[in-house]
């Protein structure tokens, strides 16, 4: 029970509003005349009194008690008042047990006030949850959840993210907000001068807005009709230029519905927690500001942006159509149809020749107990595809978020082939039920290395639920982690395998070929200048380049084993060779990089390597099939040689997949 200090005035009537659940504390000595030695208390039946030092009273006390310096009267009430000032309490002061000096009188108006949210996360706004003013992670946690209103309900030619507009123009926009309900019970009106005020801090005002529903009345059916007819009847209550605002007291047993809108994702300067307060203000005298006598508080946490790993079910595949990738598109369409998925093609009017769909965007989602929807994270690379996520993806229940950086800060490592996420893992007893984000950065000792820009890294770390892992990828000319690693689903162990590019595995395949008399078999049949297995194995400089590459991958292998809790049995090495570009001292794939694949459930779209053939069969394809098909995976090899590989990318770089969200709800994580 909250406690509030109250002062009585000898010889006067004090009127106040009492909030049910409070305890009023009156220091009787402070309001007593100097000559007072004794006192007695009398109150109406609905007022409970207690004296400290502790003496219990019934409805009243007629026998005078000694008045001490620290005599305190505790006052409480159990029910709301029907009319204002209906409850009474009087304190009689005595100079002696028989000599009455006078009275101090209190008139009370009891009201019930509760600012309520969905603190137990069941999709319903319960009444006065005791945990509504705090936030706790875990399955036994509590605290309300708020979505960033980052989709667009706009039907205008000029599209914008909903939170950029400080008005509600479509009722459907309310689904993206969290309900907050002010429940009151009491007389028809509050006593003169009393008012209710909703308020937030300046810091929180940058992250949240609050609207209210003008509709009131007993009929929910009528309310529903009203909502459909009057979409704009939701006045804004709180925003960054209005930190406090009076809200109506409806009288009787009533509910006033508010809609809370998230404006910002968690970030380096915002932990995601938002406090909203409701205060009952009491008038002092005309020309003097009112003072708060009761405050109720609720806490929201803004839902994080969550990435989806390859092990989640695919929904839609995205690719670009450019002037020279017709055959690639044909193969992708066949793979997508076989997987019974939708294919969305971004045509040249929108992509303007930019084929790298993976590099521009990363798909994720946001989730709350009452609503969830996909959200695309737009890379700061800002090349010709930069308009695609905003113009083509942003819409009703499809959100958009980006982080801006100066052109000087942005490098190839800011493309989202350099942003991946693992499946769920447990590491040294710590559970990551939503997996862990993986990014590529420069080696720790590099003086002029490239790194993912700080604003993007800060954003990813601030989401909390998929704690990032930094790998060393700057050794690659393009510098993306998807050039040497990916994940595929598996029926056993951890329910996935980590696939790593492996020059050592490739050399093993080629040495076996040579040992079996196939040293003259050649790479790249019909694609470019052919090179034999013998030539590859006899090239010591080329071998040295791949020793370097293998050492870089092994560094990352050890990091991934440690950070994802993997054993060697959880890792499959795919045979891939690299070459180092002398002027850059960085590596690119020598032949199509089979790790850079698209994963559509059990169907894999793998870059066709154009390896040496034995009896009409590509030995590299055969090796990969032997490694992956025992896991129940279907390998389809796609020719991306001219349209992607020779432009330093592969199948994964040129495609993207929106996937189903996790069944696991992020707020149930133990952090």
Short mmCIF file of N, CA and C in Angstrom, two decimals, residues 424-497:
data_model
loop_
_atom_site.label_atom_id
_atom_site.label_comp_id
_atom_site.label_asym_id
_atom_site.label_seq_id
_atom_site.Cartn_x
_atom_site.Cartn_y
_atom_site.Cartn_z
N UNK A 424 19.15 -21.60 -33.22
CA UNK A 424 19.23 -21.64 -31.75
C UNK A 424 20.35 -22.55 -31.27
N UNK A 425 21.05 -22.09 -30.23
CA UNK A 425 22.15 -22.87 -29.66
C UNK A 425 22.16 -22.71 -28.14
N UNK A 426 22.84 -23.64 -27.50
CA UNK A 426 23.13 -23.53 -26.07
C UNK A 426 24.64 -23.61 -25.90
N UNK A 427 25.20 -22.63 -25.21
CA UNK A 427 26.65 -22.52 -25.08
C UNK A 427 27.01 -22.46 -23.60
N UNK A 428 27.71 -23.47 -23.12
CA UNK A 428 28.13 -23.51 -21.71
C UNK A 428 26.95 -23.27 -20.77
N UNK A 429 25.84 -23.88 -21.08
CA UNK A 429 24.65 -23.76 -20.24
C UNK A 429 23.79 -22.55 -20.50
N UNK A 430 24.27 -21.62 -21.34
CA UNK A 430 23.48 -20.43 -21.67
C UNK A 430 22.71 -20.67 -22.96
N UNK A 431 21.42 -20.42 -22.89
CA UNK A 431 20.55 -20.72 -24.03
C UNK A 431 20.36 -19.48 -24.90
N UNK A 432 20.50 -19.68 -26.20
CA UNK A 432 20.20 -18.63 -27.19
C UNK A 432 19.07 -19.16 -28.08
N UNK A 433 17.84 -19.08 -27.62
CA UNK A 433 16.73 -19.71 -28.36
C UNK A 433 16.41 -19.04 -29.69
N UNK A 434 16.95 -17.85 -29.93
CA UNK A 434 16.75 -17.16 -31.20
C UNK A 434 18.05 -17.09 -32.00
N UNK A 435 19.04 -17.88 -31.62
CA UNK A 435 20.30 -17.88 -32.31
C UNK A 435 21.15 -16.66 -31.98
N UNK A 436 22.28 -16.54 -32.69
CA UNK A 436 23.18 -15.41 -32.48
C UNK A 436 23.54 -14.78 -33.82
N UNK A 437 23.49 -13.47 -33.85
CA UNK A 437 23.86 -12.72 -35.05
C UNK A 437 25.35 -12.87 -35.31
N UNK A 438 25.72 -12.95 -36.59
CA UNK A 438 27.12 -13.09 -36.99
C UNK A 438 27.46 -11.98 -37.97
N UNK A 439 28.52 -11.25 -37.67
CA UNK A 439 28.99 -10.20 -38.57
C UNK A 439 30.47 -10.40 -38.85
N UNK A 440 30.96 -9.78 -39.93
CA UNK A 440 32.37 -9.84 -40.25
C UNK A 440 33.04 -8.50 -40.02
N UNK A 441 34.23 -8.54 -39.46
CA UNK A 441 35.00 -7.33 -39.17
C UNK A 441 36.45 -7.56 -39.58
N UNK A 442 37.30 -6.57 -39.29
CA UNK A 442 38.73 -6.69 -39.56
C UNK A 442 39.41 -7.50 -38.46
N UNK A 443 40.53 -8.10 -38.81
CA UNK A 443 41.32 -8.82 -37.83
C UNK A 443 41.78 -7.83 -36.74
N UNK A 444 41.82 -8.26 -35.49
CA UNK A 444 42.12 -7.31 -34.39
C UNK A 444 43.41 -6.51 -34.57
N UNK A 445 44.40 -7.08 -35.24
CA UNK A 445 45.68 -6.37 -35.37
C UNK A 445 45.79 -5.54 -36.64
N UNK A 446 44.74 -5.54 -37.48
CA UNK A 446 44.80 -4.83 -38.75
C UNK A 446 44.81 -3.32 -38.52
N UNK A 447 45.73 -2.61 -39.20
CA UNK A 447 45.83 -1.16 -39.03
C UNK A 447 44.81 -0.43 -39.90
N UNK A 448 44.59 -0.90 -41.11
CA UNK A 448 43.68 -0.22 -42.03
C UNK A 448 42.56 -1.15 -42.49
N UNK A 449 42.10 -1.98 -41.57
CA UNK A 449 41.06 -2.93 -41.92
C UNK A 449 39.70 -2.28 -42.06
N UNK A 450 38.83 -2.98 -42.79
CA UNK A 450 37.45 -2.53 -42.96
C UNK A 450 36.58 -3.17 -41.87
N UNK A 451 35.60 -2.42 -41.41
CA UNK A 451 34.67 -2.92 -40.41
C UNK A 451 33.26 -2.52 -40.76
N UNK A 452 32.30 -3.31 -40.28
CA UNK A 452 30.92 -2.89 -40.38
C UNK A 452 30.76 -1.59 -39.59
N UNK A 453 30.04 -0.64 -40.16
CA UNK A 453 29.95 0.68 -39.55
C UNK A 453 29.34 0.62 -38.15
N UNK A 454 29.79 1.51 -37.31
CA UNK A 454 29.44 1.48 -35.89
C UNK A 454 27.94 1.60 -35.64
N UNK A 455 27.24 2.41 -36.42
CA UNK A 455 25.80 2.60 -36.15
C UNK A 455 25.04 1.30 -36.35
N UNK A 456 25.46 0.48 -37.32
CA UNK A 456 24.80 -0.80 -37.52
C UNK A 456 25.17 -1.78 -36.41
N UNK A 457 26.45 -1.82 -36.06
CA UNK A 457 26.85 -2.71 -34.97
C UNK A 457 26.16 -2.34 -33.66
N UNK A 458 26.08 -1.06 -33.36
CA UNK A 458 25.40 -0.62 -32.14
C UNK A 458 23.94 -1.07 -32.14
N UNK A 459 23.28 -0.92 -33.28
CA UNK A 459 21.88 -1.34 -33.39
C UNK A 459 21.75 -2.83 -33.13
N UNK A 460 22.59 -3.65 -33.74
CA UNK A 460 22.49 -5.10 -33.58
C UNK A 460 22.74 -5.52 -32.14
N UNK A 461 23.74 -4.94 -31.49
CA UNK A 461 24.01 -5.28 -30.09
C UNK A 461 22.86 -4.88 -29.18
N UNK A 462 22.23 -3.75 -29.47
CA UNK A 462 21.19 -3.22 -28.58
C UNK A 462 19.92 -4.07 -28.57
N UNK A 463 19.74 -4.92 -29.58
CA UNK A 463 18.52 -5.75 -29.60
C UNK A 463 18.54 -6.83 -28.51
N UNK A 464 19.73 -7.19 -28.04
CA UNK A 464 19.95 -8.07 -26.88
C UNK A 464 19.64 -9.55 -27.12
N UNK A 465 18.59 -9.88 -27.85
CA UNK A 465 18.09 -11.26 -27.86
C UNK A 465 18.89 -12.19 -28.76
N UNK A 466 19.77 -11.64 -29.62
CA UNK A 466 20.59 -12.46 -30.51
C UNK A 466 22.05 -11.96 -30.43
N UNK A 467 22.64 -12.09 -29.28
CA UNK A 467 23.94 -11.50 -28.99
C UNK A 467 24.94 -11.76 -30.11
N UNK A 468 25.48 -10.69 -30.74
CA UNK A 468 26.31 -10.88 -31.93
C UNK A 468 27.67 -11.53 -31.66
N UNK A 469 28.16 -12.15 -32.73
CA UNK A 469 29.51 -12.72 -32.78
C UNK A 469 30.24 -12.03 -33.93
N UNK A 470 31.45 -11.57 -33.67
CA UNK A 470 32.26 -10.93 -34.71
C UNK A 470 33.27 -11.92 -35.26
N UNK A 471 33.22 -12.15 -36.56
CA UNK A 471 34.19 -13.00 -37.24
C UNK A 471 35.17 -12.13 -38.03
N UNK A 472 36.25 -12.73 -38.45
CA UNK A 472 37.26 -12.05 -39.25
C UNK A 472 36.94 -12.30 -40.72
N UNK A 473 36.48 -11.28 -41.44
CA UNK A 473 36.12 -11.43 -42.86
C UNK A 473 36.86 -10.47 -43.77
N UNK A 474 37.65 -9.56 -43.22
CA UNK A 474 38.33 -8.55 -44.03
C UNK A 474 39.41 -9.15 -44.92
N UNK A 475 39.75 -10.42 -44.73
CA UNK A 475 40.71 -11.09 -45.61
C UNK A 475 40.14 -11.34 -47.00
N UNK A 476 38.82 -11.23 -47.13
CA UNK A 476 38.16 -11.40 -48.42
C UNK A 476 38.06 -10.07 -49.14
N UNK A 477 38.16 -10.09 -50.48
CA UNK A 477 38.06 -8.85 -51.26
C UNK A 477 36.71 -8.19 -51.05
N UNK A 478 35.65 -8.97 -51.08
CA UNK A 478 34.32 -8.42 -50.81
C UNK A 478 34.10 -8.31 -49.31
N UNK A 479 34.56 -9.29 -48.56
CA UNK A 479 34.57 -9.18 -47.10
C UNK A 479 33.32 -9.63 -46.38
N UNK A 480 32.58 -10.60 -46.96
CA UNK A 480 31.32 -11.00 -46.35
C UNK A 480 31.42 -12.40 -45.75
N UNK A 481 30.80 -12.58 -44.60
CA UNK A 481 30.84 -13.88 -43.93
C UNK A 481 30.15 -14.97 -44.74
N UNK A 482 29.17 -14.59 -45.59
CA UNK A 482 28.47 -15.62 -46.37
C UNK A 482 29.35 -16.21 -47.47
N UNK A 483 30.58 -15.72 -47.62
CA UNK A 483 31.51 -16.28 -48.60
C UNK A 483 32.22 -17.53 -48.06
N UNK A 484 32.19 -17.73 -46.75
CA UNK A 484 32.89 -18.90 -46.22
C UNK A 484 32.07 -19.70 -45.22
N UNK A 485 30.81 -19.30 -44.94
CA UNK A 485 30.01 -20.06 -43.98
C UNK A 485 28.52 -19.93 -44.26
N UNK A 486 27.79 -20.95 -43.86
CA UNK A 486 26.33 -20.89 -43.85
C UNK A 486 25.83 -22.01 -42.95
N UNK A 487 24.52 -22.05 -42.72
CA UNK A 487 23.90 -23.10 -41.91
C UNK A 487 22.84 -23.81 -42.74
N UNK A 488 22.72 -25.13 -42.53
CA UNK A 488 21.65 -25.90 -43.17
C UNK A 488 20.95 -26.72 -42.09
N UNK A 489 19.66 -27.01 -42.30
CA UNK A 489 18.95 -27.84 -41.31
C UNK A 489 19.45 -29.28 -41.34
N UNK A 490 19.31 -29.95 -40.20
CA UNK A 490 19.72 -31.35 -40.07
C UNK A 490 18.75 -32.05 -39.13
N UNK A 491 18.59 -33.36 -39.29
CA UNK A 491 17.60 -34.07 -38.46
C UNK A 491 18.13 -34.47 -37.09
N UNK A 492 19.43 -34.32 -36.86
CA UNK A 492 20.01 -34.84 -35.63
C UNK A 492 20.89 -33.79 -34.96
N UNK A 493 21.54 -34.21 -33.90
CA UNK A 493 22.45 -33.36 -33.12
C UNK A 493 21.77 -32.04 -32.75
N UNK A 494 22.30 -30.93 -33.21
CA UNK A 494 21.73 -29.62 -32.84
C UNK A 494 20.67 -29.15 -33.82
N UNK A 495 20.25 -30.03 -34.72
CA UNK A 495 19.23 -29.74 -35.73
C UNK A 495 19.74 -28.83 -36.84
N UNK A 496 21.05 -28.71 -36.94
CA UNK A 496 21.64 -27.97 -38.05
C UNK A 496 23.09 -28.40 -38.20
N UNK A 497 23.67 -28.02 -39.35
CA UNK A 497 25.11 -28.13 -39.54
C UNK A 497 25.64 -26.77 -39.98
#
